GROMACS .gro file of C-alpha atoms in nm:
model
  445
    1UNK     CA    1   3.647  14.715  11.302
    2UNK     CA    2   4.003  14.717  11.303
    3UNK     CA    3   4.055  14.389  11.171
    4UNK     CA    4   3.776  14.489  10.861
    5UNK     CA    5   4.031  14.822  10.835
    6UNK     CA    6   4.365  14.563  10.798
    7UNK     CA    7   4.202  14.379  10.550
    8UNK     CA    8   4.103  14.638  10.323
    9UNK     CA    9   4.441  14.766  10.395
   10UNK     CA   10   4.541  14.465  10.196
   11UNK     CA   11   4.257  14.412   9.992
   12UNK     CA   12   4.488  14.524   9.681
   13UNK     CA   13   4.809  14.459   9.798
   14UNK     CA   14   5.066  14.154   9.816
   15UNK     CA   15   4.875  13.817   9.919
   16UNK     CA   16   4.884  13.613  10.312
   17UNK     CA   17   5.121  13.361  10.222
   18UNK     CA   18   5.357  13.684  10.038
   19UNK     CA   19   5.294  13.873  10.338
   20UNK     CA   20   5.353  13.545  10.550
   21UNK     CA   21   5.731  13.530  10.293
   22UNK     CA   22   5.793  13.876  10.349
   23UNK     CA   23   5.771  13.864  10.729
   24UNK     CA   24   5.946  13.541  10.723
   25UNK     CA   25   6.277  13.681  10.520
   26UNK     CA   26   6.233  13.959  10.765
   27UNK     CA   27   6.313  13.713  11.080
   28UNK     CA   28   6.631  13.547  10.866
   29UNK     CA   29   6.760  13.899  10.845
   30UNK     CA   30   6.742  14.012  11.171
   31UNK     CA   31   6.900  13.698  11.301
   32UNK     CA   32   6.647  13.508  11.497
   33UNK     CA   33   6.811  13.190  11.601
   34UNK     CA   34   6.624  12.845  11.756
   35UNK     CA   35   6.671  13.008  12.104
   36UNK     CA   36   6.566  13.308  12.010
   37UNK     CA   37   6.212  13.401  12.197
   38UNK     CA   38   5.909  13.704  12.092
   39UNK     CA   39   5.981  13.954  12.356
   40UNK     CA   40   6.370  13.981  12.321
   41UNK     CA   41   6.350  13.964  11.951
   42UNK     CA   42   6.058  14.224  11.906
   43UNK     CA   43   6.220  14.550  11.946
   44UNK     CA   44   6.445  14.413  11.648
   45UNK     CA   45   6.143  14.382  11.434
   46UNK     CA   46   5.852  14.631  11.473
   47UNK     CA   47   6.010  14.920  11.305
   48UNK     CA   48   6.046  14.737  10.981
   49UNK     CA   49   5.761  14.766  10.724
   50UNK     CA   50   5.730  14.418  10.701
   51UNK     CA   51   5.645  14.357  11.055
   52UNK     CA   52   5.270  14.542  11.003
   53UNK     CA   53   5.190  14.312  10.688
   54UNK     CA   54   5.055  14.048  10.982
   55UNK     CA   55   4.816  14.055  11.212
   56UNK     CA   56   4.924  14.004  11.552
   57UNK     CA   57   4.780  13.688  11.654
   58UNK     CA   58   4.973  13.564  11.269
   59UNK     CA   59   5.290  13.714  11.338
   60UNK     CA   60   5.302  13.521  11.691
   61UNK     CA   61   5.231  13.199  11.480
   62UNK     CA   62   5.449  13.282  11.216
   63UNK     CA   63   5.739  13.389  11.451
   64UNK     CA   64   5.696  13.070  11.628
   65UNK     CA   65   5.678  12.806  11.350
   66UNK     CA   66   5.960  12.982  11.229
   67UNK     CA   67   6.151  12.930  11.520
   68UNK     CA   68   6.097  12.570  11.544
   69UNK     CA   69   6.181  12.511  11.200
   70UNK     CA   70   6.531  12.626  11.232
   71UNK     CA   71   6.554  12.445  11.531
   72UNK     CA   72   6.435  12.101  11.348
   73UNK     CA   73   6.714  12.208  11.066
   74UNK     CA   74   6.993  12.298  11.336
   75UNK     CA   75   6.940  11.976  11.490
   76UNK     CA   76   6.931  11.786  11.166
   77UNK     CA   77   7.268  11.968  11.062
   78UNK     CA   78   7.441  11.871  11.371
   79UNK     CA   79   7.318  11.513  11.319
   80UNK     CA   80   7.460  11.567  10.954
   81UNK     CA   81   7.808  11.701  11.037
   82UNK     CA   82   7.889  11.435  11.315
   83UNK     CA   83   7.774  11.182  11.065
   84UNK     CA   84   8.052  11.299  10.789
   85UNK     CA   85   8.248  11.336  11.077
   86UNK     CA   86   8.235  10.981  11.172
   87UNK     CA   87   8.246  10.865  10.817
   88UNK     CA   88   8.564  11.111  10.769
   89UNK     CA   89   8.749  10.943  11.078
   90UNK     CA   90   8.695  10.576  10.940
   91UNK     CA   91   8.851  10.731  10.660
   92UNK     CA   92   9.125  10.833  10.859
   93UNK     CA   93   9.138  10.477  11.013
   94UNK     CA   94   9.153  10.305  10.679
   95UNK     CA   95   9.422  10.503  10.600
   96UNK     CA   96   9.652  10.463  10.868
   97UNK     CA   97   9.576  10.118  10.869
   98UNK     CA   98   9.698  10.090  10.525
   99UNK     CA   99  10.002  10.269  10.629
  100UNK     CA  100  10.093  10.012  10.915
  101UNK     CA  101   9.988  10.283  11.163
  102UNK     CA  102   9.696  10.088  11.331
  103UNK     CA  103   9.734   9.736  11.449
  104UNK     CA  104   9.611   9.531  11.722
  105UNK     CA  105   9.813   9.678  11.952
  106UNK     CA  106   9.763  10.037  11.882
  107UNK     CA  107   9.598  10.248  12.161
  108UNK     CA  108   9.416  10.602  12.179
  109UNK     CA  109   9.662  10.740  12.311
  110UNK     CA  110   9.972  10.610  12.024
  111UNK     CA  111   9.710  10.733  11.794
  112UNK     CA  112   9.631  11.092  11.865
  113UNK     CA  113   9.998  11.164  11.882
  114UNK     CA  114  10.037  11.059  11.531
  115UNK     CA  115   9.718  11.200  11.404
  116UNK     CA  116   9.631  11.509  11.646
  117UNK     CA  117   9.704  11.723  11.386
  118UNK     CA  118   9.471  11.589  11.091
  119UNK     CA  119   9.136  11.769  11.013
  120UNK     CA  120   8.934  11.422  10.999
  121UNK     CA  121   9.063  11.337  11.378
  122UNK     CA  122   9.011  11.758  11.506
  123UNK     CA  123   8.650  11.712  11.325
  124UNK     CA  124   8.508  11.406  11.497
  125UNK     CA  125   8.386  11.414  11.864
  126UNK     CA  126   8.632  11.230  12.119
  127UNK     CA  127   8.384  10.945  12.200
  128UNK     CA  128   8.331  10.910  11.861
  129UNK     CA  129   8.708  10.865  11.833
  130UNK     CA  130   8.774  10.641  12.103
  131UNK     CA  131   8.474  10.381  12.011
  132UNK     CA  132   8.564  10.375  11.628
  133UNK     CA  133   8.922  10.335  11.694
  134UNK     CA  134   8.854  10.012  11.916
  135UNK     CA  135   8.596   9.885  11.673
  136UNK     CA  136   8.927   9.895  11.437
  137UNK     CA  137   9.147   9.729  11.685
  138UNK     CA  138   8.876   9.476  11.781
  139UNK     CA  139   8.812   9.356  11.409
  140UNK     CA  140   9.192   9.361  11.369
  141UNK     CA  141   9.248   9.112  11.667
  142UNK     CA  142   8.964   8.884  11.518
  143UNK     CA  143   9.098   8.865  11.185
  144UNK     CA  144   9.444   8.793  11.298
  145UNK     CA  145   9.324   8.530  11.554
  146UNK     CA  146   9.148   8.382  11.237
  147UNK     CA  147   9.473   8.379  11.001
  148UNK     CA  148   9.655   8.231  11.274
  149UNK     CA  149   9.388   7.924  11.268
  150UNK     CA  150   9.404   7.886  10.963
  151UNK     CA  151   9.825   7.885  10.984
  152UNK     CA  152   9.808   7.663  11.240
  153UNK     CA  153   9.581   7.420  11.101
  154UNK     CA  154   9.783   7.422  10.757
  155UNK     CA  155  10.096   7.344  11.005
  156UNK     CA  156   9.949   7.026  11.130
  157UNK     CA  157   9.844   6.962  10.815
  158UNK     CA  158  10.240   6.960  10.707
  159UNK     CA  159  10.284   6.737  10.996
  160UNK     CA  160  10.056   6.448  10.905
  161UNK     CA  161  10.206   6.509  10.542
  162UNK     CA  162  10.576   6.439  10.663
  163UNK     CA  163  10.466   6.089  10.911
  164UNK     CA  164  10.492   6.294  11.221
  165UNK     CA  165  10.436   6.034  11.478
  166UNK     CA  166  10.383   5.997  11.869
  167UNK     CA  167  10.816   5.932  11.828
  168UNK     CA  168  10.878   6.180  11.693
  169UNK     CA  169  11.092   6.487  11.753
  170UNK     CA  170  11.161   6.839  11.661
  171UNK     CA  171  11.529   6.824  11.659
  172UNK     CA  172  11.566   6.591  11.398
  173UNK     CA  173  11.238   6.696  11.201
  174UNK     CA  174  11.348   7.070  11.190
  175UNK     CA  175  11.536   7.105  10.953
  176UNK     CA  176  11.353   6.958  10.700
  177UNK     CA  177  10.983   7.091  10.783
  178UNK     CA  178  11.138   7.454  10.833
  179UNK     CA  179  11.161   7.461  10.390
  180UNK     CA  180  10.799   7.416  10.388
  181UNK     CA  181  10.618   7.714  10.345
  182UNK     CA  182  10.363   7.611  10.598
  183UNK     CA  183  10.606   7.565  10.838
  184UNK     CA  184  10.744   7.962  10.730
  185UNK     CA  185  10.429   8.111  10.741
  186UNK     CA  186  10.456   8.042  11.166
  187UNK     CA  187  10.711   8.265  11.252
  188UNK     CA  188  10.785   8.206  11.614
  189UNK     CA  189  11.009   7.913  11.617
  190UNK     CA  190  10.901   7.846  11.964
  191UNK     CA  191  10.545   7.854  11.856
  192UNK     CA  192  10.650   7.621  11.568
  193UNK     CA  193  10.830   7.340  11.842
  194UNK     CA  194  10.498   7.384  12.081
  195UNK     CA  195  10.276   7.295  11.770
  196UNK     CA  196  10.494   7.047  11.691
  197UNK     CA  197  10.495   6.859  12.038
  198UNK     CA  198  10.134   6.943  12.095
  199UNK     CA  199  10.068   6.746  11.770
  200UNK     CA  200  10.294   6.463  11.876
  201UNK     CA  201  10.088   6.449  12.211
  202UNK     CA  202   9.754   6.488  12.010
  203UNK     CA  203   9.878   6.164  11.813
  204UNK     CA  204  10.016   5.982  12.148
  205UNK     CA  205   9.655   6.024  12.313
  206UNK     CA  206   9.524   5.889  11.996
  207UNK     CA  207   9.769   5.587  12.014
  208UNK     CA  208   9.688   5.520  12.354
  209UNK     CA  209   9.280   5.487  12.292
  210UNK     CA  210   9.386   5.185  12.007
  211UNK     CA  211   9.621   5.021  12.228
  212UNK     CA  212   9.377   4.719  12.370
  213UNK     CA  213   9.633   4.456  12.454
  214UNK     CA  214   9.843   4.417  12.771
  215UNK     CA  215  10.174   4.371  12.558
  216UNK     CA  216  10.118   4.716  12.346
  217UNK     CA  217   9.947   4.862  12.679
  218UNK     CA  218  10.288   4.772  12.872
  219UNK     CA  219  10.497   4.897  12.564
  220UNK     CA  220  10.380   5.208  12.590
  221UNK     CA  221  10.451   5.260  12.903
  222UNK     CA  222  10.784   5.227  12.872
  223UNK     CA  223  10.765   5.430  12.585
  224UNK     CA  224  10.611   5.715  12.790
  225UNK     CA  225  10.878   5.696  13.047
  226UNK     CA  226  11.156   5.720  12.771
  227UNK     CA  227  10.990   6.006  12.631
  228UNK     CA  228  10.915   6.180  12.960
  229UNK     CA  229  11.279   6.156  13.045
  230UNK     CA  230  11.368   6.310  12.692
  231UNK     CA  231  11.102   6.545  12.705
  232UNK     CA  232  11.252   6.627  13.077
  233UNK     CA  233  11.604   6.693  12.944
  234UNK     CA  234  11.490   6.855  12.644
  235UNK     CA  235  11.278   7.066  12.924
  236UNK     CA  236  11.604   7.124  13.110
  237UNK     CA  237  11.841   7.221  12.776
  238UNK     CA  238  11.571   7.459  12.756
  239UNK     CA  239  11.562   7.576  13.059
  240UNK     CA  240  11.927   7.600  13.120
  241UNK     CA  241  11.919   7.796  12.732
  242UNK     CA  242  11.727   8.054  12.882
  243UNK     CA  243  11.924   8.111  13.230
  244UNK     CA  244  12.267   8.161  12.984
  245UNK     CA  245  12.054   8.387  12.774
  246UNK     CA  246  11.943   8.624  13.084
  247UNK     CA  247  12.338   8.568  13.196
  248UNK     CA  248  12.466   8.683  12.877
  249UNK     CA  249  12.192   8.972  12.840
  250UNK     CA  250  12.319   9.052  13.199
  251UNK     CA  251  12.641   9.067  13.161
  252UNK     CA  252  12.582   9.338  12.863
  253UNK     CA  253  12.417   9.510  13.069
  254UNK     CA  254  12.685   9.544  13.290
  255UNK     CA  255  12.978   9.594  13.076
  256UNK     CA  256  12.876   9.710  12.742
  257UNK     CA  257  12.775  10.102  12.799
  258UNK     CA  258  12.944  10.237  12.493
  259UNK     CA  259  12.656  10.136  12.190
  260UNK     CA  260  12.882  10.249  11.897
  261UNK     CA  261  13.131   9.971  11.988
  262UNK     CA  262  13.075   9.688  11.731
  263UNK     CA  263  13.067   9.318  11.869
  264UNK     CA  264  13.445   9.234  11.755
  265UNK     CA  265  13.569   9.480  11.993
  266UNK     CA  266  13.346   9.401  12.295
  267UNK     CA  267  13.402   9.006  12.249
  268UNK     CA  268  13.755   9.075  12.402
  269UNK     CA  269  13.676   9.284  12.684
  270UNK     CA  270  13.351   9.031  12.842
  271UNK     CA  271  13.536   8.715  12.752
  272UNK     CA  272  13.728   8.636  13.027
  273UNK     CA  273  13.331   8.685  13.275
  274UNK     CA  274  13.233   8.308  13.378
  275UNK     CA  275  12.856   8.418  13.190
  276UNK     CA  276  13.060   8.458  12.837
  277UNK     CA  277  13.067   8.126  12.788
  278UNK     CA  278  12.826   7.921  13.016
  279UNK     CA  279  12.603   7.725  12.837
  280UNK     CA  280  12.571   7.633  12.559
  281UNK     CA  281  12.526   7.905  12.336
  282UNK     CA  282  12.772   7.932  12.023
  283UNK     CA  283  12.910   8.254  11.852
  284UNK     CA  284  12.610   8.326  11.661
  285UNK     CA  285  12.384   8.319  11.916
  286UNK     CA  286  12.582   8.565  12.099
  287UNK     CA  287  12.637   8.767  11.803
  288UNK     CA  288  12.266   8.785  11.756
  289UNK     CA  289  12.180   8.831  12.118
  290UNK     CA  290  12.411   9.155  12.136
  291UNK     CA  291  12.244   9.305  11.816
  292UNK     CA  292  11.918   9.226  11.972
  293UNK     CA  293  12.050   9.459  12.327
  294UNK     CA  294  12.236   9.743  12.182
  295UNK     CA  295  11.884   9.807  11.874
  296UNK     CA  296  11.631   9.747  12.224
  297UNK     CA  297  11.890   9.962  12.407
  298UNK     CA  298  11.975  10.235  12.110
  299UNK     CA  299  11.587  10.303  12.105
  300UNK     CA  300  11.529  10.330  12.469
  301UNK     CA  301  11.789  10.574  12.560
  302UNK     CA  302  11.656  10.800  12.217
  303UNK     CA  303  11.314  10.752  12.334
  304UNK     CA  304  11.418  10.902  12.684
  305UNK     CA  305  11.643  11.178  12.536
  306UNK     CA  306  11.328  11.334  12.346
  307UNK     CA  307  11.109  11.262  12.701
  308UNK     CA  308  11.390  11.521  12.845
  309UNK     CA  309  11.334  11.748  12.567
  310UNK     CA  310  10.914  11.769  12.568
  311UNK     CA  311  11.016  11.811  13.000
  312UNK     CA  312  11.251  12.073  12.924
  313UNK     CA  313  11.014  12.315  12.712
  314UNK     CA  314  10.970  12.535  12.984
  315UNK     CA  315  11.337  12.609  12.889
  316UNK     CA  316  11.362  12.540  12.569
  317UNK     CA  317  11.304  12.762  12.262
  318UNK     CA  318  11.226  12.684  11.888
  319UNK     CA  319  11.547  12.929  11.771
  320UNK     CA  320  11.730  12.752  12.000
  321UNK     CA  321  12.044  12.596  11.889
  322UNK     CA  322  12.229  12.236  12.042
  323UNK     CA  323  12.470  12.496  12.206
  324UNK     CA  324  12.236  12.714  12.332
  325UNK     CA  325  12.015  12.386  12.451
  326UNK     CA  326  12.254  12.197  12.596
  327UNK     CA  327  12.334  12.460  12.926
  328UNK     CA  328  11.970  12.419  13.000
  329UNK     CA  329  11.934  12.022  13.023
  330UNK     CA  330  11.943  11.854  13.335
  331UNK     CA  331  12.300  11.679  13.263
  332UNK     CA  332  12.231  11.406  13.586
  333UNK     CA  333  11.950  11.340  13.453
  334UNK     CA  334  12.060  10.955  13.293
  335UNK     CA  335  11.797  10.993  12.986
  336UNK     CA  336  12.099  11.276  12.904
  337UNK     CA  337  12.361  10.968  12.875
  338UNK     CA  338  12.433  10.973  12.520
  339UNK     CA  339  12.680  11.013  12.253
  340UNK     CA  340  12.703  11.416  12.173
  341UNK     CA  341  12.630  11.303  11.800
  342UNK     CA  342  12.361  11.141  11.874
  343UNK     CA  343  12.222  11.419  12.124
  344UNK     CA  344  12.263  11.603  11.884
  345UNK     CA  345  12.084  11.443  11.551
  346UNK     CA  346  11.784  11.388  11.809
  347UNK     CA  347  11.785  11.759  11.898
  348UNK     CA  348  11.740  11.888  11.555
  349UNK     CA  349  11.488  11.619  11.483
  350UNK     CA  350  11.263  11.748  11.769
  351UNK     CA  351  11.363  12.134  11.713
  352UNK     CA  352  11.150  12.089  11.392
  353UNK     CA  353  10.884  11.909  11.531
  354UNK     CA  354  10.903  12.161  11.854
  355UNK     CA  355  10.909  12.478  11.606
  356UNK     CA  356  10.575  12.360  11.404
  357UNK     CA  357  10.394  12.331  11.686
  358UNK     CA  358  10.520  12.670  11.836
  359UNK     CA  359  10.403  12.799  11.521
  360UNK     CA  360  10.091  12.632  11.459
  361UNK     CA  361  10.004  12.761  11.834
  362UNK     CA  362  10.052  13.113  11.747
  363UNK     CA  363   9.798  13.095  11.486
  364UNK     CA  364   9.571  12.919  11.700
  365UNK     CA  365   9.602  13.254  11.957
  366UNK     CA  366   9.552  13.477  11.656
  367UNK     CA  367   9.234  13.319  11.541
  368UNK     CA  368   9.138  13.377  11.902
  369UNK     CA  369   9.228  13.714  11.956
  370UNK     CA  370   8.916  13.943  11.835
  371UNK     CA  371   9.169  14.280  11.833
  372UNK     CA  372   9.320  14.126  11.546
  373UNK     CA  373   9.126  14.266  11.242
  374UNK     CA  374   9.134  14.320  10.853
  375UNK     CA  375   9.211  14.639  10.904
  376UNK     CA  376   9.509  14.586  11.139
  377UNK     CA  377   9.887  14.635  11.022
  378UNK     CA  378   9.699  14.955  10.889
  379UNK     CA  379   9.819  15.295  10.906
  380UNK     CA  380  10.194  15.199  10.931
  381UNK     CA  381  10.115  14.970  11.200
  382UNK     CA  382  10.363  14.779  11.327
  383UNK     CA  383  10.380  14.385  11.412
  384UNK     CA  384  10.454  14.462  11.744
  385UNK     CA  385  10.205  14.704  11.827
  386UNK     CA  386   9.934  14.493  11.654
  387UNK     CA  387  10.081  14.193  11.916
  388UNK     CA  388  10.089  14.434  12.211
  389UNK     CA  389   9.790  14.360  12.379
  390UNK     CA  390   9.908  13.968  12.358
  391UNK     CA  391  10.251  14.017  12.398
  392UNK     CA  392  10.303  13.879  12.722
  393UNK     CA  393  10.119  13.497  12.619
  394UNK     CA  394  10.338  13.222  12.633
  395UNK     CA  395  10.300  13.159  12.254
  396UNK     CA  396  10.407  13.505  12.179
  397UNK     CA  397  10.737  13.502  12.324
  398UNK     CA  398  10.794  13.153  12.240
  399UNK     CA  399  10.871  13.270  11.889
  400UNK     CA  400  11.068  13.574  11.985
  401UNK     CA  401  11.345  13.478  11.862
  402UNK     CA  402  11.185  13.376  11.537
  403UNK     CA  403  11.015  13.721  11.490
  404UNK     CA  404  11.041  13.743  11.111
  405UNK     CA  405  10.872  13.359  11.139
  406UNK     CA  406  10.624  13.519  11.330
  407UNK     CA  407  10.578  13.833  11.161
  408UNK     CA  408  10.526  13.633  10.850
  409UNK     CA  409  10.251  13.369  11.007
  410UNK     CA  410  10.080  13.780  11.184
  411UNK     CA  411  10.069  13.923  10.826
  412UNK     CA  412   9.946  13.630  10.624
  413UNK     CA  413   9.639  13.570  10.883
  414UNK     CA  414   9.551  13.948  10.821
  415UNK     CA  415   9.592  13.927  10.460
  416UNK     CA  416   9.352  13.657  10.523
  417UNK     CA  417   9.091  13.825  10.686
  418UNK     CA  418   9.122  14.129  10.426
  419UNK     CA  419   8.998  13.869  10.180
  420UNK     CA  420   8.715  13.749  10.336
  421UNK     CA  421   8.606  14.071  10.466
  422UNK     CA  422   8.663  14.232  10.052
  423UNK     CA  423   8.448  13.861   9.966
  424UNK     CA  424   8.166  13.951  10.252
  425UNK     CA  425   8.118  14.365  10.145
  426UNK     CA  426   8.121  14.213   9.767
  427UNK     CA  427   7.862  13.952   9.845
  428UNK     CA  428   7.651  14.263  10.051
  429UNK     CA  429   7.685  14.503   9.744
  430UNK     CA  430   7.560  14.249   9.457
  431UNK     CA  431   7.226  14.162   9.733
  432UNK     CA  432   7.185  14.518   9.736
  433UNK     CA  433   7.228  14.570   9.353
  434UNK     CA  434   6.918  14.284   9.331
  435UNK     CA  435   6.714  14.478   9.589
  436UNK     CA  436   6.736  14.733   9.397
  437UNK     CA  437   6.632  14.547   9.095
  438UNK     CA  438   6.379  14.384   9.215
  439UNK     CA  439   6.216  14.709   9.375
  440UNK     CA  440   6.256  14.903   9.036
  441UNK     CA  441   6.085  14.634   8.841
  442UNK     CA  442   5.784  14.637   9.082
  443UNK     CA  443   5.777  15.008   9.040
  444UNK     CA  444   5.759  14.959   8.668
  445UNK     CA  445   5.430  14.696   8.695
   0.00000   0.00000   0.00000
């Protein structure tokens, strides 16, 4: 009887699949979510009009299917969003890689601290990071590993070209295959002698195998043991090369501490050690070999200045000047051991870096901290008392010597939220305004 009594109820009203609508937009309003389940969600719903247009057994149905629908679109927008993710992180990867900033040797680590900061690397998930970045690296290594075939194989190429022969040798043949282009394009000159004499073998072996008769067969052997005695000095010049160059780079070491001092002033004062001039390296080589220490030496001691400033930020504040800085730095310490001019040209160079992250941490807080309204600064409210209840966080009184910096970054976040909240009520009064449309046109049929 009481179904026959709901259906005449309805006998002249909207249809089941309105009614099924209606009950539906009902749900979206009230918020039910894909975890949402009947019993918690029913005291939301049963003193809304809509919620008697079912039957009960329906609006169980309805309620469920509508449930698992969202839940089938959540999951499909999360499968959507790490998607463009991904594809906004290869992005990324292309990028840098055009800019020289991924290579085969570049690591996860090298690359976060040069891209922490951009929206495409925050947006994808850190696995997701990690395997595309390798993926990068990988296909990197092969297609370097396949140029240098391909230089490689032009370089023997240049060698059959020019009569290399199982006689032949890289000090006289030097000079003249190092204007081929070929030659050029291999720019290790120690990878360029070990293709050379791996060649030379490669032709030697080949010799050998054609060599039937006793007379060439005993000719060659003498011919090996010439050129095993060569290659054996050669082997030793080499050797005894290297031993002077570690000598040298020693003695540097040892004696040159001041970096500013250009090489015609420290010639004089290393001259007279027996390492100066053992061997037989010349001027240049020298010359060359102390540019090479003081640029590998320049960069170290800068990179372990800035490792005392990131240690020292427990310290260290962004409206901190070199003056006030300098006090607080562990002066033992021997990553402090440089030139006050340079200390300090590294120091402001960090200060900014230091200060933008301060800064962008402070927002991060704010963003965080539900206190912080629309309606705060309000009422001749101050920044501090808007900051008092986080006053005491580390990235509050980080900036406090920066306050107008910080006052600035407080007022434009709330000018920020008074837009979307005057964006939200406008969006709420113009569904109203079609509610009320729509409802006065009904009234009117």
């Amino acid at each position: 009887q009481e179904e026959e009594e709901e259906e005449e109820k309805h006998a002249d009203g909207p249809s089941l699949d309105e009614r099924i609508q209606s009950f539906m937009s009902l749900l979206q309003e009230k918020g039910v979510t894909s975890f949402s389940n009947w019993d918690s969600e029913l005291p939301k719903l049963v003193f809304d009009e809509r919620f008697a247009l079912l039957k009960p057994e329906v609006r169980r149905v309805v309620f469920d299917n509508y449930v698992k629908t969202v839940k089938t679109v959540s999951r499909k927008e999360q499968i959507d969003k790490r998607k463009s993710a991904q594809e906004g992180f290869r992005a990324l990867l292309q990028e840098a890689e055009n800019n020289g900033h991924v290579t085969v040797d570049t690591t996860v680590d090298s690359f976060s601290k040069r891209y922490a900061k951009d929206d495409r690397y925050k947006a994808a998930l850190p696995k997701d990071r990690e395997t595309l970045l390798k993926e990068r690296v990988s296909l990197l290594r092969r297609q370097q590993e396949k140029a240098d075939s391909k230089l490689e194989e032009a370089f023997v190429t240049m060698l059959q070209e020019h009569g290399v022969n199982e006689h032949s040798r890289w000090s006289k043949m030097k000079d003249l295959l190092e204007k081929d282009p070929r030659c050029q394009a291999i720019r290790s000159r120690r990878r360029r002698e070990d293709l050379f004499y791996r060649t030379v073998d490669a032709i030697r072996e080949q010799k050998q195998s054609s060599e039937h008769s006793r007379a060439s067969r005993e000719a060659l052997v003498r011919r090996q043991r010439e050129e095993a005695a060569e290659d054996m000095q050669r082997r030793k010049k080499r050797l005894r090369t290297s031993e002077c160059v570690a000598a040298f780079e020693a003695l540097l070491a040892e004696r040159c501490k001041n970096l500013e001092m250009p090489w015609s002033e420290v010639r004089p004062l290393i001259r007279g050690d027996p390492r100066f001039g053992s061997g037989d390296l010349d001027e240049r080589a020298r010359e060359q070999i102390f540019a090479d220490f003081v640029t590998a030496r320049t960069q170290e001691r800068s990179s372990g200045f800035i490792q005392l400033l990131e240690a020292s930020t427990d310290k260290l504040l962004p409206h901190h000047s070199w003056a006030d800085a300098r006090p607080l730095l562990d002066h033992n310490d021997p990553r402090f051991a440089l030139p006050e001019k340079e200390r300090v040209k590294l120091f402001g160079t960090w200060l900014s870096e230091y200060t933008q992250r301060a800064k962008e941490d402070f927002r991060s807080l704010l963003r965080c901290t539900v206190s912080i309204t629309h309606e705060s600064l309000e009422h001749d409210s101050t920044p501090e008392q808007c900051l008092k209840g986080i006053k005491d966080d580390l990235r509050v009184t980080r900036l406090s010597g920066l306050a107008a910096d910080r006052d600035a970054i407080l007022r434009d976040y709330v000018s920020d939220l008074k837009r979307q909240h005057v964006r939200k009520m406008q969006k709420k009064s113009t569904e109203q305004a079609k509610s009320k449309a729509a409802g006065h046109d009904d009234e009117e049929d």
